[in-house]
mmCIF file of C-alpha atoms in Angstrom:
data_model
loop_
_atom_site.group_PDB
_atom_site.id
_atom_site.type_symbol
_atom_site.label_atom_id
_atom_site.label_comp_id
_atom_site.label_asym_id
_atom_site.label_seq_id
_atom_site.Cartn_x
_atom_site.Cartn_y
_atom_site.Cartn_z
ATOM 1 C CA MET A 271 -6.011 -27.031 -37.534
ATOM 2 C CA ARG A 272 -9.099 -25.551 -39.183
ATOM 3 C CA GLY A 273 -7.919 -22.075 -38.225
ATOM 4 C CA THR A 274 -4.475 -22.767 -39.640
ATOM 5 C CA HIS A 275 -6.025 -24.117 -42.835
ATOM 6 C CA TRP A 276 -8.102 -20.947 -43.194
ATOM 7 C CA ILE A 277 -5.003 -18.753 -42.872
ATOM 8 C CA LYS A 278 -3.146 -20.919 -45.357
ATOM 9 C CA GLU A 279 -6.032 -20.716 -47.825
ATOM 10 C CA LEU A 280 -6.335 -16.953 -47.430
ATOM 11 C CA LEU A 281 -2.707 -15.803 -47.433
ATOM 12 C CA ILE A 282 -0.367 -18.521 -48.658
ATOM 13 C CA PRO A 283 -0.177 -19.784 -52.245
ATOM 14 C CA ASN A 284 -0.410 -23.580 -52.241
ATOM 15 C CA GLU A 285 -1.626 -26.478 -54.317
ATOM 16 C CA GLU A 286 -5.071 -26.508 -52.705
ATOM 17 C CA ASN A 287 -5.880 -22.913 -53.703
ATOM 18 C CA GLY A 288 -4.148 -23.217 -57.057
ATOM 19 C CA TYR A 289 -1.390 -20.914 -55.851
ATOM 20 C CA LYS A 290 -3.974 -18.131 -55.714
ATOM 21 C CA PRO A 291 -4.335 -16.692 -52.182
ATOM 22 C CA ARG A 292 -7.995 -15.912 -51.533
ATOM 23 C CA ILE A 293 -7.107 -12.507 -50.124
ATOM 24 C CA PHE A 294 -6.450 -11.255 -53.655
ATOM 25 C CA GLY A 295 -9.586 -12.720 -55.211
ATOM 26 C CA LEU A 296 -12.065 -10.232 -56.624
ATOM 27 C CA GLU A 297 -14.629 -10.663 -53.829
ATOM 28 C CA SER A 298 -11.992 -10.435 -51.103
ATOM 29 C CA THR A 299 -10.382 -7.376 -52.687
ATOM 30 C CA VAL A 300 -13.748 -5.596 -52.927
ATOM 31 C CA LEU A 301 -14.547 -6.547 -49.315
ATOM 32 C CA ILE A 302 -11.173 -5.291 -48.036
ATOM 33 C CA LEU A 303 -11.475 -2.047 -50.007
ATOM 34 C CA SER A 304 -14.947 -1.504 -48.549
ATOM 35 C CA GLY A 305 -13.577 -2.070 -45.051
ATOM 36 C CA ILE A 306 -10.710 0.359 -45.668
ATOM 37 C CA LEU A 307 -13.131 3.033 -46.921
ATOM 38 C CA PHE A 308 -15.384 2.438 -43.910
ATOM 39 C CA LEU A 309 -12.470 2.820 -41.492
ATOM 40 C CA GLU A 310 -11.363 5.976 -43.284
ATOM 41 C CA LEU A 311 -14.882 7.388 -42.992
ATOM 42 C CA ILE A 312 -14.887 6.640 -39.261
ATOM 43 C CA PHE A 313 -11.537 8.431 -38.887
ATOM 44 C CA PHE A 314 -12.738 11.457 -40.811
ATOM 45 C CA VAL A 315 -16.023 11.782 -38.915
ATOM 46 C CA GLN A 316 -14.364 11.182 -35.540
ATOM 47 C CA ALA A 317 -11.444 13.548 -36.102
ATOM 48 C CA PHE A 318 -13.279 16.453 -37.677
ATOM 49 C CA PHE A 319 -16.864 16.235 -36.416
ATOM 50 C CA VAL A 320 -17.187 14.144 -33.243
ATOM 51 C CA PHE A 321 -13.869 15.194 -31.686
ATOM 52 C CA PRO A 322 -14.221 18.993 -31.894
ATOM 53 C CA ASN A 323 -17.926 18.943 -30.996
ATOM 54 C CA SER A 324 -17.937 16.262 -28.292
ATOM 55 C CA LYS A 325 -19.274 17.234 -24.887
ATOM 56 C CA PHE A 326 -16.501 15.040 -23.428
ATOM 57 C CA LEU A 327 -13.772 17.125 -25.038
ATOM 58 C CA SER A 328 -12.638 18.790 -21.813
ATOM 59 C CA THR A 329 -12.722 15.625 -19.690
ATOM 60 C CA ILE A 330 -11.398 12.770 -21.832
ATOM 61 C CA LEU A 331 -8.768 14.511 -23.961
ATOM 62 C CA PRO A 332 -6.777 15.888 -20.977
ATOM 63 C CA THR A 333 -6.682 12.406 -19.456
ATOM 64 C CA VAL A 334 -5.284 10.930 -22.662
ATOM 65 C CA VAL A 335 -2.736 13.748 -23.125
ATOM 66 C CA ALA A 336 -1.536 13.330 -19.535
ATOM 67 C CA ASP A 337 -1.245 9.570 -19.997
ATOM 68 C CA ILE A 338 0.803 9.906 -23.196
ATOM 69 C CA THR A 339 3.002 12.546 -21.536
ATOM 70 C CA ASN A 340 3.751 10.125 -18.723
ATOM 71 C CA GLN A 341 4.582 7.370 -21.197
ATOM 72 C CA TYR A 342 7.369 9.549 -22.586
ATOM 73 C CA ARG A 343 8.587 10.305 -19.060
ATOM 74 C CA THR A 344 8.603 6.626 -18.133
ATOM 75 C CA GLU A 345 10.554 5.789 -21.292
ATOM 76 C CA ASN A 346 13.166 8.326 -20.160
ATOM 77 C CA ASN A 347 13.386 6.919 -16.611
ATOM 78 C CA LEU A 348 11.450 9.797 -15.068
ATOM 79 C CA ARG A 349 8.693 9.536 -12.490
ATOM 80 C CA PRO A 350 5.215 10.063 -13.979
ATOM 81 C CA LEU A 351 3.529 13.368 -13.263
ATOM 82 C CA SER A 352 0.524 13.376 -10.974
ATOM 83 C CA THR A 353 -2.613 15.032 -12.317
ATOM 84 C CA SER A 354 -3.503 18.035 -10.179
ATOM 85 C CA GLY A 355 -7.090 19.248 -10.120
ATOM 86 C CA ILE A 356 -5.921 22.776 -9.311
ATOM 87 C CA LEU A 357 -3.459 22.802 -12.210
ATOM 88 C CA THR A 358 -6.166 21.382 -14.475
ATOM 89 C CA GLN A 359 -8.483 24.219 -13.482
ATOM 90 C CA ALA A 360 -5.733 26.756 -14.156
ATOM 91 C CA ALA A 361 -5.103 25.250 -17.595
ATOM 92 C CA ARG A 362 -8.819 25.348 -18.385
ATOM 93 C CA LEU A 363 -8.976 29.016 -17.441
ATOM 94 C CA LYS A 364 -6.112 29.790 -19.814
ATOM 95 C CA ALA A 365 -7.607 27.651 -22.614
ATOM 96 C CA VAL A 366 -11.020 29.299 -22.264
ATOM 97 C CA ASP A 367 -9.411 32.736 -22.265
ATOM 98 C CA MET A 368 -7.549 32.004 -25.509
ATOM 99 C CA ALA A 369 -10.654 30.463 -27.090
ATOM 100 C CA SER A 370 -12.960 33.335 -26.136
ATOM 101 C CA ARG A 371 -10.520 36.109 -27.041
ATOM 102 C CA GLY A 372 -9.060 34.498 -30.150
ATOM 103 C CA TYR A 373 -5.330 34.554 -29.393
ATOM 104 C CA PHE A 374 -2.656 31.848 -29.184
ATOM 105 C CA SER A 375 0.272 32.908 -27.049
ATOM 106 C CA HIS A 376 1.919 32.381 -23.692
ATOM 107 C CA VAL A 377 1.334 36.034 -22.844
ATOM 108 C CA SER A 378 -2.306 37.105 -22.995
ATOM 109 C CA PRO A 379 -3.414 40.478 -24.379
ATOM 110 C CA GLY A 380 -2.687 43.078 -21.734
ATOM 111 C CA ASP A 381 0.662 41.416 -20.944
ATOM 112 C CA ILE A 382 -0.881 38.775 -18.664
ATOM 113 C CA GLN A 383 1.737 36.117 -17.907
ATOM 114 C CA PRO A 384 0.899 32.377 -17.725
ATOM 115 C CA TRP A 385 1.390 32.395 -13.967
ATOM 116 C CA TYR A 386 -1.665 34.635 -13.572
ATOM 117 C CA TRP A 387 -3.840 31.566 -14.210
ATOM 118 C CA PHE A 388 -1.947 29.579 -11.557
ATOM 119 C CA ASP A 389 -2.794 32.312 -9.064
ATOM 120 C CA GLN A 390 -6.431 32.447 -10.192
ATOM 121 C CA ALA A 391 -6.809 28.730 -9.493
ATOM 122 C CA GLY A 392 -4.927 29.001 -6.187
ATOM 123 C CA TYR A 393 -1.848 26.992 -7.151
ATOM 124 C CA ASP A 394 1.195 28.174 -5.180
ATOM 125 C CA PHE A 395 4.224 26.913 -7.066
ATOM 126 C CA VAL A 396 7.968 26.734 -6.739
ATOM 127 C CA TYR A 397 8.504 25.741 -10.352
ATOM 128 C CA ALA A 398 6.054 25.939 -13.258
ATOM 129 C CA GLY A 399 5.901 25.607 -17.045
ATOM 130 C CA GLU A 400 3.508 25.841 -19.965
ATOM 131 C CA ASN A 401 3.076 24.118 -23.346
ATOM 132 C CA LEU A 402 0.412 25.208 -25.845
ATOM 133 C CA ALA A 403 -1.121 23.546 -28.908
ATOM 134 C CA ILE A 404 -3.895 24.382 -31.355
ATOM 135 C CA ASN A 405 -6.001 22.623 -33.996
ATOM 136 C CA PHE A 406 -4.854 19.056 -33.336
ATOM 137 C CA ALA A 407 -7.350 16.259 -33.975
ATOM 138 C CA ASP A 408 -5.417 13.508 -32.216
ATOM 139 C CA SER A 409 -4.088 13.424 -28.659
ATOM 140 C CA GLU A 410 -0.967 11.495 -29.665
ATOM 141 C CA ASP A 411 -0.192 14.099 -32.310
ATOM 142 C CA VAL A 412 -0.375 16.868 -29.692
ATOM 143 C CA VAL A 413 2.249 15.293 -27.445
ATOM 144 C CA ALA A 414 4.355 14.111 -30.399
ATOM 145 C CA ALA A 415 4.508 17.695 -31.706
ATOM 146 C CA TRP A 416 5.682 18.923 -28.302
ATOM 147 C CA MET A 417 8.276 16.159 -28.174
ATOM 148 C CA ASN A 418 9.548 17.161 -31.623
ATOM 149 C CA SER A 419 10.225 20.674 -30.313
ATOM 150 C CA GLU A 420 13.317 20.815 -28.133
ATOM 151 C CA LYS A 421 11.985 23.405 -25.690
ATOM 152 C CA HIS A 422 8.570 21.765 -25.261
ATOM 153 C CA LYS A 423 10.329 18.440 -24.834
ATOM 154 C CA GLU A 424 12.392 19.945 -22.004
ATOM 155 C CA ASN A 425 9.179 20.782 -20.158
ATOM 156 C CA ILE A 426 7.731 17.291 -20.637
ATOM 157 C CA LEU A 427 10.953 15.587 -19.543
ATOM 158 C CA SER A 428 11.903 18.007 -16.779
ATOM 159 C CA GLY A 429 12.743 16.340 -13.486
ATOM 160 C CA ASP A 430 11.799 19.549 -11.682
ATOM 161 C CA PHE A 431 8.059 19.072 -12.257
ATOM 162 C CA SER A 432 5.901 16.749 -10.188
ATOM 163 C CA GLU A 433 2.379 17.614 -11.385
ATOM 164 C CA VAL A 434 0.521 18.345 -14.591
ATOM 165 C CA GLY A 435 -2.835 19.775 -15.607
ATOM 166 C CA ILE A 436 -4.341 19.966 -19.091
ATOM 167 C CA GLY A 437 -7.107 22.294 -20.210
ATOM 168 C CA VAL A 438 -8.991 22.238 -23.511
ATOM 169 C CA ALA A 439 -11.429 24.719 -25.028
ATOM 170 C CA LYS A 440 -13.072 25.275 -28.378
ATOM 171 C CA GLY A 441 -13.202 28.764 -29.868
ATOM 172 C CA THR A 442 -12.029 30.754 -32.861
ATOM 173 C CA TYR A 443 -8.562 31.711 -34.028
ATOM 174 C CA GLN A 444 -7.842 33.883 -37.035
ATOM 175 C CA GLY A 445 -11.479 33.641 -38.071
ATOM 176 C CA LYS A 446 -11.673 29.823 -37.967
ATOM 177 C CA ASP A 447 -12.945 27.272 -35.447
ATOM 178 C CA ALA A 448 -10.098 26.001 -33.309
ATOM 179 C CA VAL A 449 -9.376 23.669 -30.391
ATOM 180 C CA PHE A 450 -6.926 25.089 -27.846
ATOM 181 C CA VAL A 451 -4.858 22.823 -25.593
ATOM 182 C CA VAL A 452 -2.959 24.108 -22.550
ATOM 183 C CA GLN A 453 -0.527 21.927 -20.618
ATOM 184 C CA PHE A 454 0.563 23.354 -17.261
ATOM 185 C CA PHE A 455 3.411 21.806 -15.285
ATOM 186 C CA GLY A 456 4.053 22.516 -11.643
ATOM 187 C CA ALA A 457 5.971 21.777 -8.489
ATOM 188 C CA PRO A 458 3.854 22.962 -5.550
ATOM 189 C CA SER A 459 5.507 24.949 -2.802
ATOM 190 C CA GLY A 460 5.134 22.016 -0.422
ATOM 191 C CA ARG A 461 7.569 19.697 -2.248
ATOM 192 C CA ASP A 462 11.133 19.038 -1.195
ATOM 193 C CA ILE A 463 13.072 21.567 -3.273
ATOM 194 C CA ASP A 464 16.646 21.037 -2.030
ATOM 195 C CA THR A 465 17.433 19.089 -5.196
ATOM 196 C CA LEU A 466 15.761 21.758 -7.305
ATOM 197 C CA ILE A 467 17.888 24.515 -5.793
ATOM 198 C CA GLU A 468 21.045 22.494 -6.365
ATOM 199 C CA ARG A 469 20.112 21.812 -9.990
ATOM 200 C CA ARG A 470 19.355 25.414 -10.771
ATOM 201 C CA ALA A 471 22.573 26.568 -9.133
ATOM 202 C CA ASN A 472 24.432 24.584 -11.788
ATOM 203 C CA ARG A 473 22.294 25.801 -14.669
ATOM 204 C CA VAL A 474 22.916 28.869 -16.824
ATOM 205 C CA LEU A 475 19.949 31.220 -16.392
ATOM 206 C CA ALA A 476 20.812 33.846 -18.963
ATOM 207 C CA ASP A 477 17.208 34.866 -19.727
ATOM 208 C CA ILE A 478 15.819 35.065 -16.189
ATOM 209 C CA THR A 479 14.288 38.414 -15.283
ATOM 210 C CA PRO A 480 11.811 39.305 -12.545
ATOM 211 C CA ASP A 481 8.335 40.523 -13.513
ATOM 212 C CA VAL A 482 6.001 42.763 -11.547
ATOM 213 C CA SER A 483 4.604 39.889 -9.486
ATOM 214 C CA GLY A 484 8.014 38.896 -8.167
ATOM 215 C CA ILE A 485 8.196 35.685 -10.179
ATOM 216 C CA GLN A 486 11.459 34.844 -11.881
ATOM 217 C CA GLN A 487 10.903 33.426 -15.336
ATOM 218 C CA ASN A 488 13.017 31.839 -18.024
ATOM 219 C CA SER A 489 11.151 32.420 -21.281
ATOM 220 C CA ASN A 490 11.700 32.140 -25.002
ATOM 221 C CA THR A 491 9.533 32.323 -28.096
ATOM 222 C CA GLU A 492 8.248 28.761 -27.645
ATOM 223 C CA THR A 493 7.928 27.804 -23.997
ATOM 224 C CA PHE A 494 7.657 29.305 -20.556
ATOM 225 C CA VAL A 495 9.322 28.085 -17.379
ATOM 226 C CA ALA A 496 9.308 29.974 -14.089
ATOM 227 C CA VAL A 497 10.722 29.770 -10.579
ATOM 228 C CA LYS A 498 9.137 31.651 -7.705
ATOM 229 C CA ASP A 499 11.037 32.648 -4.554
ATOM 230 C CA VAL A 500 13.073 29.441 -4.431
ATOM 231 C CA GLU A 501 15.260 30.406 -1.498
ATOM 232 C CA ASN A 502 12.234 31.318 0.622
ATOM 233 C CA GLU A 503 10.493 28.018 -0.042
ATOM 234 C CA LYS A 504 12.841 25.853 2.059
ATOM 235 C CA GLU A 505 10.560 26.092 5.044
ATOM 236 C CA PHE A 506 7.866 24.301 3.039
ATOM 237 C CA SER A 507 10.050 21.335 2.059
ATOM 238 C CA GLY A 508 9.067 17.818 2.957
ATOM 239 C CA SER A 509 6.347 16.717 0.538
ATOM 240 C CA VAL A 510 6.903 13.594 -1.523
ATOM 241 C CA ARG A 511 7.699 14.336 -5.124
ATOM 242 C CA GLY A 512 5.190 12.927 -7.580
ATOM 243 C CA GLU A 513 2.169 12.806 -5.264
ATOM 244 C CA SER A 514 -1.118 14.210 -6.516
ATOM 245 C CA THR A 515 -2.519 16.977 -4.350
ATOM 246 C CA ASP A 516 -6.192 16.915 -5.234
ATOM 247 C CA ALA A 517 -7.003 14.913 -8.333
ATOM 248 C CA SER A 518 -7.650 11.370 -9.391
ATOM 249 C CA SER A 519 -4.817 9.614 -11.147
ATOM 250 C CA ARG A 520 -7.227 7.447 -13.171
ATOM 251 C CA GLY A 521 -5.767 6.714 -16.568
ATOM 252 C CA PRO A 522 -7.836 6.658 -19.760
ATOM 253 C CA SER A 523 -9.735 3.528 -20.696
ATOM 254 C CA LEU A 524 -8.964 1.729 -23.941
ATOM 255 C CA TRP A 525 -12.163 3.177 -25.410
ATOM 256 C CA GLU A 526 -11.181 6.711 -24.418
ATOM 257 C CA ARG A 527 -7.697 6.221 -25.805
ATOM 258 C CA MET A 528 -9.073 5.030 -29.147
ATOM 259 C CA LEU A 529 -11.748 7.730 -29.236
ATOM 260 C CA PHE A 530 -9.328 10.588 -28.854
ATOM 261 C CA THR A 531 -6.472 9.182 -30.914
ATOM 262 C CA PRO A 532 -8.402 8.716 -34.180
ATOM 263 C CA ARG A 533 -5.408 9.067 -36.493
ATOM 264 C CA GLY A 534 -3.274 6.805 -34.308
ATOM 265 C CA THR A 535 -5.998 4.135 -34.243
ATOM 266 C CA ALA A 536 -6.543 4.318 -38.025
ATOM 267 C CA THR A 537 -2.785 4.233 -38.613
ATOM 268 C CA TYR A 538 -2.395 1.118 -36.455
ATOM 269 C CA VAL A 539 -5.132 -0.740 -38.361
ATOM 270 C CA PHE A 540 -3.793 0.334 -41.747
ATOM 271 C CA VAL A 541 -0.219 -0.657 -40.890
ATOM 272 C CA VAL A 542 -1.386 -4.108 -39.795
ATOM 273 C CA LEU A 543 -3.249 -4.504 -43.095
ATOM 274 C CA ILE A 544 -0.235 -3.276 -45.083
ATOM 275 C CA THR A 545 1.966 -5.835 -43.326
ATOM 276 C CA LEU A 546 -0.408 -8.736 -44.015
ATOM 277 C CA ILE A 547 -1.044 -7.755 -47.631
ATOM 278 C CA SER A 548 2.661 -7.171 -48.321
ATOM 279 C CA LEU A 549 3.488 -10.587 -46.877
ATOM 280 C CA ALA A 550 0.765 -12.294 -48.923
ATOM 281 C CA LEU A 551 1.835 -10.439 -52.068
ATOM 282 C CA ALA A 552 5.479 -11.449 -51.604
ATOM 283 C CA LEU A 553 4.449 -15.080 -51.112
ATOM 284 C CA THR A 554 2.249 -14.909 -54.218
ATOM 285 C CA VAL A 555 5.148 -13.693 -56.333
ATOM 286 C CA PHE A 556 7.974 -15.845 -54.991
ATOM 287 C CA ILE A 557 6.595 -19.159 -53.702
ATOM 288 C CA LYS A 558 5.871 -20.407 -57.206
ATOM 289 C CA ILE A 559 7.862 -17.907 -59.210
ATOM 290 C CA ARG A 560 7.244 -19.731 -62.470
ATOM 291 C CA ILE A 561 3.489 -19.450 -61.983
ATOM 292 C CA GLN A 562 2.392 -15.815 -61.856
ATOM 293 C CA HIS A 563 -1.120 -14.428 -61.631
ATOM 294 C CA PRO A 564 -0.979 -10.806 -62.816
ATOM 295 C CA ARG A 565 -4.572 -10.079 -61.788
ATOM 296 C CA LEU A 566 -3.898 -11.079 -58.185
ATOM 297 C CA ILE A 567 -0.708 -9.035 -58.116
ATOM 298 C CA VAL A 568 -2.622 -6.007 -59.411
ATOM 299 C CA HIS A 569 -5.262 -6.463 -56.703
ATOM 300 C CA GLY A 570 -2.569 -6.633 -54.009
ATOM 301 C CA ALA A 571 -0.771 -3.591 -55.383
ATOM 302 C CA LEU A 572 -4.081 -1.702 -55.501
ATOM 303 C CA LEU A 573 -4.793 -2.455 -51.847
ATOM 304 C CA LEU A 574 -1.319 -1.285 -50.824
ATOM 305 C CA LEU A 575 -1.699 1.886 -52.904
ATOM 306 C CA VAL A 576 -5.036 2.734 -51.279
ATOM 307 C CA LEU A 577 -3.744 2.061 -47.767
ATOM 308 C CA GLY A 578 -0.555 4.061 -48.324
ATOM 309 C CA SER A 579 -2.516 6.952 -49.834
ATOM 310 C CA PHE A 580 -4.860 7.079 -46.844
ATOM 311 C CA LEU A 581 -1.942 7.055 -44.407
ATOM 312 C CA VAL A 582 -0.439 10.092 -46.136
ATOM 313 C CA LEU A 583 -3.812 11.810 -46.478
ATOM 314 C CA ASN A 584 -4.691 11.265 -42.815
ATOM 315 C CA GLN A 585 -1.391 12.727 -41.678
ATOM 316 C CA TYR A 586 -1.938 15.776 -43.865
ATOM 317 C CA LEU A 587 -5.531 16.287 -42.693
ATOM 318 C CA ALA A 588 -4.715 15.752 -39.010
ATOM 319 C CA LEU A 589 -1.675 18.043 -38.923
ATOM 320 C CA SER A 590 -2.742 20.750 -41.359
ATOM 321 C CA GLY A 591 -3.068 24.070 -39.542
ATOM 322 C CA THR A 592 -1.707 22.692 -36.266
ATOM 323 C CA LYS A 593 0.738 24.640 -34.164
ATOM 324 C CA VAL A 594 2.560 24.395 -30.846
ATOM 325 C CA PHE A 595 3.865 27.276 -28.785
#
């Protein structure tokens, strides 16, 4: 009852509080504004100082990106991708190469195809794909940007892939510090590919051309997908789709998820506050419509304005200069 009374006193206009919810009192408004500014400061420091300079960048972020990727697959009735240590190493090699040489492209300088990094890590694939991203400060934003691009979305939601590996590296791009993210998808040569062959037989492959390494690839300006010697891989069939070959499938902890989704965490808190304040403001105006308290209404409107402004600002800051390829 005491807890209910506290909520009633804070949010709901009633006779006991003089139809003046405590949430809009001067002290409460100042306290809430201070909390909002503190949360915004945490977001800013985390997103633009801790995140790009953290020594955990290459270990925690890939775990979160893989977890979010699998959430989208689960929502679309697809089996989650297993995290492959070999694919992860291949993705790291590509990310480090882009970071050290200052380019952002599927094809490296010297016409090096994405599949070169698969070979360097020792990943023998039947089917493979690549998504790239740069300058994102939030793991959820990375995957959301890929999902908002039709071709990148096809890679994430492809039923032909069974494994994923994510690599991250910090370097420079166009004269500025940048964080490079590489997402490699694969189906190792040991998986059962009868279904894959049947699917591709019914698919239009207008852009497939062989390169010098004998890999067939279907490429466009945004994404890369490749198939390697499909007909000759039948002898390797028999592995269970979705099994991890050599990596832990440990998902991110709640702390890791919050740490590397700073904009998402700040947005969640701000939206909760907006909902509570909007509800309290509506009750203040309409419960006793003949008794209005302009000062309280102004305080509520001010809080909503600050929260809404920070939501827009955070989106702009987090997505400014970002790019997927």
